[in-house]
Amino acid sequence: IDVSKRFSDMCILSPDNKIFAQEKIYHDETSINRANALLQKAERLFFRKPVIVMESTSHYHLILFQFFSEHGYVVIVVNP
């Protein structure tokens, strides 16, 4: 997940590294839930829970980190 101030860009890759889905995540409940629904769809299709990698961008990544961690995802935060 590429994190920025107003929104974040998410790209979900298939196990063979092809783009499965892309989503712009606004940092609100509706948008984050829509992103979660895409991740759940990927989990059902590929028979494994996605691992989330996001960049550490000021405090903007924290809402996504907390949400996805609380929903059982492994979340890895890296410095850009």
JSON list of C-alpha atoms in Angstrom, two decimals:
[
{"chain": "A", "resi": 1, "resn": "ILE", "atom": "CA", "xyz": [0.00, 0.00, 0.00]},
{"chain": "A", "resi": 2, "resn": "ASP", "atom": "CA", "xyz": [1.38, 3.37, -1.08]},
{"chain": "A", "resi": 3, "resn": "VAL", "atom": "CA", "xyz": [0.29, 5.73, 1.72]},
{"chain": "A", "resi": 4, "resn": "SER", "atom": "CA", "xyz": [-0.27, 9.46, 1.35]},
{"chain": "A", "resi": 5, "resn": "LYS", "atom": "CA", "xyz": [-2.07, 12.21, 3.26]},
{"chain": "A", "resi": 6, "resn": "ARG", "atom": "CA", "xyz": [-5.50, 12.14, 1.59]},
{"chain": "A", "resi": 7, "resn": "PHE", "atom": "CA", "xyz": [-5.64, 8.57, 0.29]},
{"chain": "A", "resi": 8, "resn": "SER", "atom": "CA", "xyz": [-3.60, 5.43, -0.22]},
{"chain": "A", "resi": 9, "resn": "ASP", "atom": "CA", "xyz": [-3.17, 3.25, -3.30]},
{"chain": "A", "resi": 10, "resn": "MET", "atom": "CA", "xyz": [-3.49, -0.50, -2.84]},
{"chain": "A", "resi": 11, "resn": "CYS", "atom": "CA", "xyz": [-2.42, -3.14, -5.33]},
{"chain": "A", "resi": 12, "resn": "ILE", "atom": "CA", "xyz": [-3.22, -6.80, -4.69]},
{"chain": "A", "resi": 13, "resn": "LEU", "atom": "CA", "xyz": [-0.94, -9.29, -6.41]},
{"chain": "A", "resi": 14, "resn": "SER", "atom": "CA", "xyz": [-1.81, -12.89, -7.19]},
{"chain": "A", "resi": 15, "resn": "PRO", "atom": "CA", "xyz": [0.55, -15.68, -6.07]},
{"chain": "A", "resi": 16, "resn": "ASP", "atom": "CA", "xyz": [2.19, -15.51, -9.53]},
{"chain": "A", "resi": 17, "resn": "ASN", "atom": "CA", "xyz": [2.78, -11.73, -9.13]},
{"chain": "A", "resi": 18, "resn": "LYS", "atom": "CA", "xyz": [0.08, -10.60, -11.54]},
{"chain": "A", "resi": 19, "resn": "ILE", "atom": "CA", "xyz": [-2.13, -7.65, -10.61]},
{"chain": "A", "resi": 20, "resn": "PHE", "atom": "CA", "xyz": [-5.39, -8.99, -9.19]},
{"chain": "A", "resi": 21, "resn": "ALA", "atom": "CA", "xyz": [-6.90, -5.64, -8.12]},
{"chain": "A", "resi": 22, "resn": "GLN", "atom": "CA", "xyz": [-6.07, -2.00, -7.57]},
{"chain": "A", "resi": 23, "resn": "GLU", "atom": "CA", "xyz": [-7.98, 0.31, -5.25]},
{"chain": "A", "resi": 24, "resn": "LYS", "atom": "CA", "xyz": [-7.69, 3.89, -4.06]},
{"chain": "A", "resi": 25, "resn": "ILE", "atom": "CA", "xyz": [-8.34, 3.88, -0.32]},
{"chain": "A", "resi": 26, "resn": "TYR", "atom": "CA", "xyz": [-9.61, 7.11, 1.18]},
{"chain": "A", "resi": 27, "resn": "HIS", "atom": "CA", "xyz": [-8.98, 7.11, 4.89]},
{"chain": "A", "resi": 28, "resn": "ASP", "atom": "CA", "xyz": [-12.63, 6.65, 5.85]},
{"chain": "A", "resi": 29, "resn": "GLU", "atom": "CA", "xyz": [-14.66, 3.68, 7.02]},
{"chain": "A", "resi": 30, "resn": "THR", "atom": "CA", "xyz": [-16.47, 3.04, 3.73]},
{"chain": "A", "resi": 31, "resn": "SER", "atom": "CA", "xyz": [-13.32, 3.02, 1.63]},
{"chain": "A", "resi": 32, "resn": "ILE", "atom": "CA", "xyz": [-11.32, 0.91, 4.09]},
{"chain": "A", "resi": 33, "resn": "ASN", "atom": "CA", "xyz": [-14.15, -1.65, 4.26]},
{"chain": "A", "resi": 34, "resn": "ARG", "atom": "CA", "xyz": [-14.22, -1.79, 0.44]},
{"chain": "A", "resi": 35, "resn": "ALA", "atom": "CA", "xyz": [-10.47, -2.49, 0.43]},
{"chain": "A", "resi": 36, "resn": "ASN", "atom": "CA", "xyz": [-11.00, -5.20, 3.04]},
{"chain": "A", "resi": 37, "resn": "ALA", "atom": "CA", "xyz": [-13.69, -6.80, 0.86]},
{"chain": "A", "resi": 38, "resn": "LEU", "atom": "CA", "xyz": [-11.19, -6.98, -2.02]},
{"chain": "A", "resi": 39, "resn": "LEU", "atom": "CA", "xyz": [-8.62, -8.60, 0.27]},
{"chain": "A", "resi": 40, "resn": "GLN", "atom": "CA", "xyz": [-11.23, -11.13, 1.42]},
{"chain": "A", "resi": 41, "resn": "LYS", "atom": "CA", "xyz": [-12.08, -11.89, -2.21]},
{"chain": "A", "resi": 42, "resn": "ALA", "atom": "CA", "xyz": [-8.38, -12.49, -2.93]},
{"chain": "A", "resi": 43, "resn": "GLU", "atom": "CA", "xyz": [-8.17, -14.78, 0.10]},
{"chain": "A", "resi": 44, "resn": "ARG", "atom": "CA", "xyz": [-11.09, -16.89, -1.13]},
{"chain": "A", "resi": 45, "resn": "LEU", "atom": "CA", "xyz": [-9.74, -17.05, -4.67]},
{"chain": "A", "resi": 46, "resn": "PHE", "atom": "CA", "xyz": [-6.09, -17.82, -3.81]},
{"chain": "A", "resi": 47, "resn": "PHE", "atom": "CA", "xyz": [-6.74, -19.90, -0.65]},
{"chain": "A", "resi": 48, "resn": "ARG", "atom": "CA", "xyz": [-4.42, -17.83, 1.54]},
{"chain": "A", "resi": 49, "resn": "LYS", "atom": "CA", "xyz": [-4.72, -14.68, 3.59]},
{"chain": "A", "resi": 50, "resn": "PRO", "atom": "CA", "xyz": [-2.91, -11.75, 1.97]},
{"chain": "A", "resi": 51, "resn": "VAL", "atom": "CA", "xyz": [0.10, -10.21, 3.70]},
{"chain": "A", "resi": 52, "resn": "ILE", "atom": "CA", "xyz": [-0.08, -6.43, 3.66]},
{"chain": "A", "resi": 53, "resn": "VAL", "atom": "CA", "xyz": [3.01, -4.32, 3.07]},
{"chain": "A", "resi": 54, "resn": "MET", "atom": "CA", "xyz": [2.68, -0.56, 3.50]},
{"chain": "A", "resi": 55, "resn": "GLU", "atom": "CA", "xyz": [5.00, 2.36, 3.73]},
{"chain": "A", "resi": 56, "resn": "SER", "atom": "CA", "xyz": [5.45, 4.36, 6.89]},
{"chain": "A", "resi": 57, "resn": "THR", "atom": "CA", "xyz": [4.28, 7.86, 5.99]},
{"chain": "A", "resi": 58, "resn": "SER", "atom": "CA", "xyz": [4.12, 10.25, 8.93]},
{"chain": "A", "resi": 59, "resn": "HIS", "atom": "CA", "xyz": [1.05, 9.13, 10.92]},
{"chain": "A", "resi": 60, "resn": "TYR", "atom": "CA", "xyz": [-1.13, 8.53, 7.84]},
{"chain": "A", "resi": 61, "resn": "HIS", "atom": "CA", "xyz": [-0.47, 4.79, 7.70]},
{"chain": "A", "resi": 62, "resn": "LEU", "atom": "CA", "xyz": [-1.63, 4.19, 11.28]},
{"chain": "A", "resi": 63, "resn": "ILE", "atom": "CA", "xyz": [-5.38, 4.02, 10.55]},
{"chain": "A", "resi": 64, "resn": "LEU", "atom": "CA", "xyz": [-4.77, 1.34, 7.91]},
{"chain": "A", "resi": 65, "resn": "PHE", "atom": "CA", "xyz": [-2.24, -0.49, 10.07]},
{"chain": "A", "resi": 66, "resn": "GLN", "atom": "CA", "xyz": [-4.67, -0.64, 12.99]},
{"chain": "A", "resi": 67, "resn": "PHE", "atom": "CA", "xyz": [-7.67, -1.71, 10.89]},
{"chain": "A", "resi": 68, "resn": "PHE", "atom": "CA", "xyz": [-5.91, -4.49, 9.00]},
{"chain": "A", "resi": 69, "resn": "SER", "atom": "CA", "xyz": [-4.05, -5.74, 12.09]},
{"chain": "A", "resi": 70, "resn": "GLU", "atom": "CA", "xyz": [-7.32, -5.93, 14.02]},
{"chain": "A", "resi": 71, "resn": "HIS", "atom": "CA", "xyz": [-8.83, -7.91, 11.13]},
{"chain": "A", "resi": 72, "resn": "GLY", "atom": "CA", "xyz": [-6.17, -10.61, 11.37]},
{"chain": "A", "resi": 73, "resn": "TYR", "atom": "CA", "xyz": [-3.80, -9.61, 8.59]},
{"chain": "A", "resi": 74, "resn": "VAL", "atom": "CA", "xyz": [-0.04, -9.71, 8.91]},
{"chain": "A", "resi": 75, "resn": "VAL", "atom": "CA", "xyz": [0.95, -6.09, 8.27]},
{"chain": "A", "resi": 76, "resn": "ILE", "atom": "CA", "xyz": [4.53, -5.13, 7.44]},
{"chain": "A", "resi": 77, "resn": "VAL", "atom": "CA", "xyz": [5.48, -1.44, 7.61]},
{"chain": "A", "resi": 78, "resn": "VAL", "atom": "CA", "xyz": [8.56, -0.33, 5.70]},
{"chain": "A", "resi": 79, "resn": "ASN", "atom": "CA", "xyz": [10.31, 3.02, 5.42]},
{"chain": "A", "resi": 80, "resn": "PRO", "atom": "CA", "xyz": [10.22, 4.37, 1.86]}
]
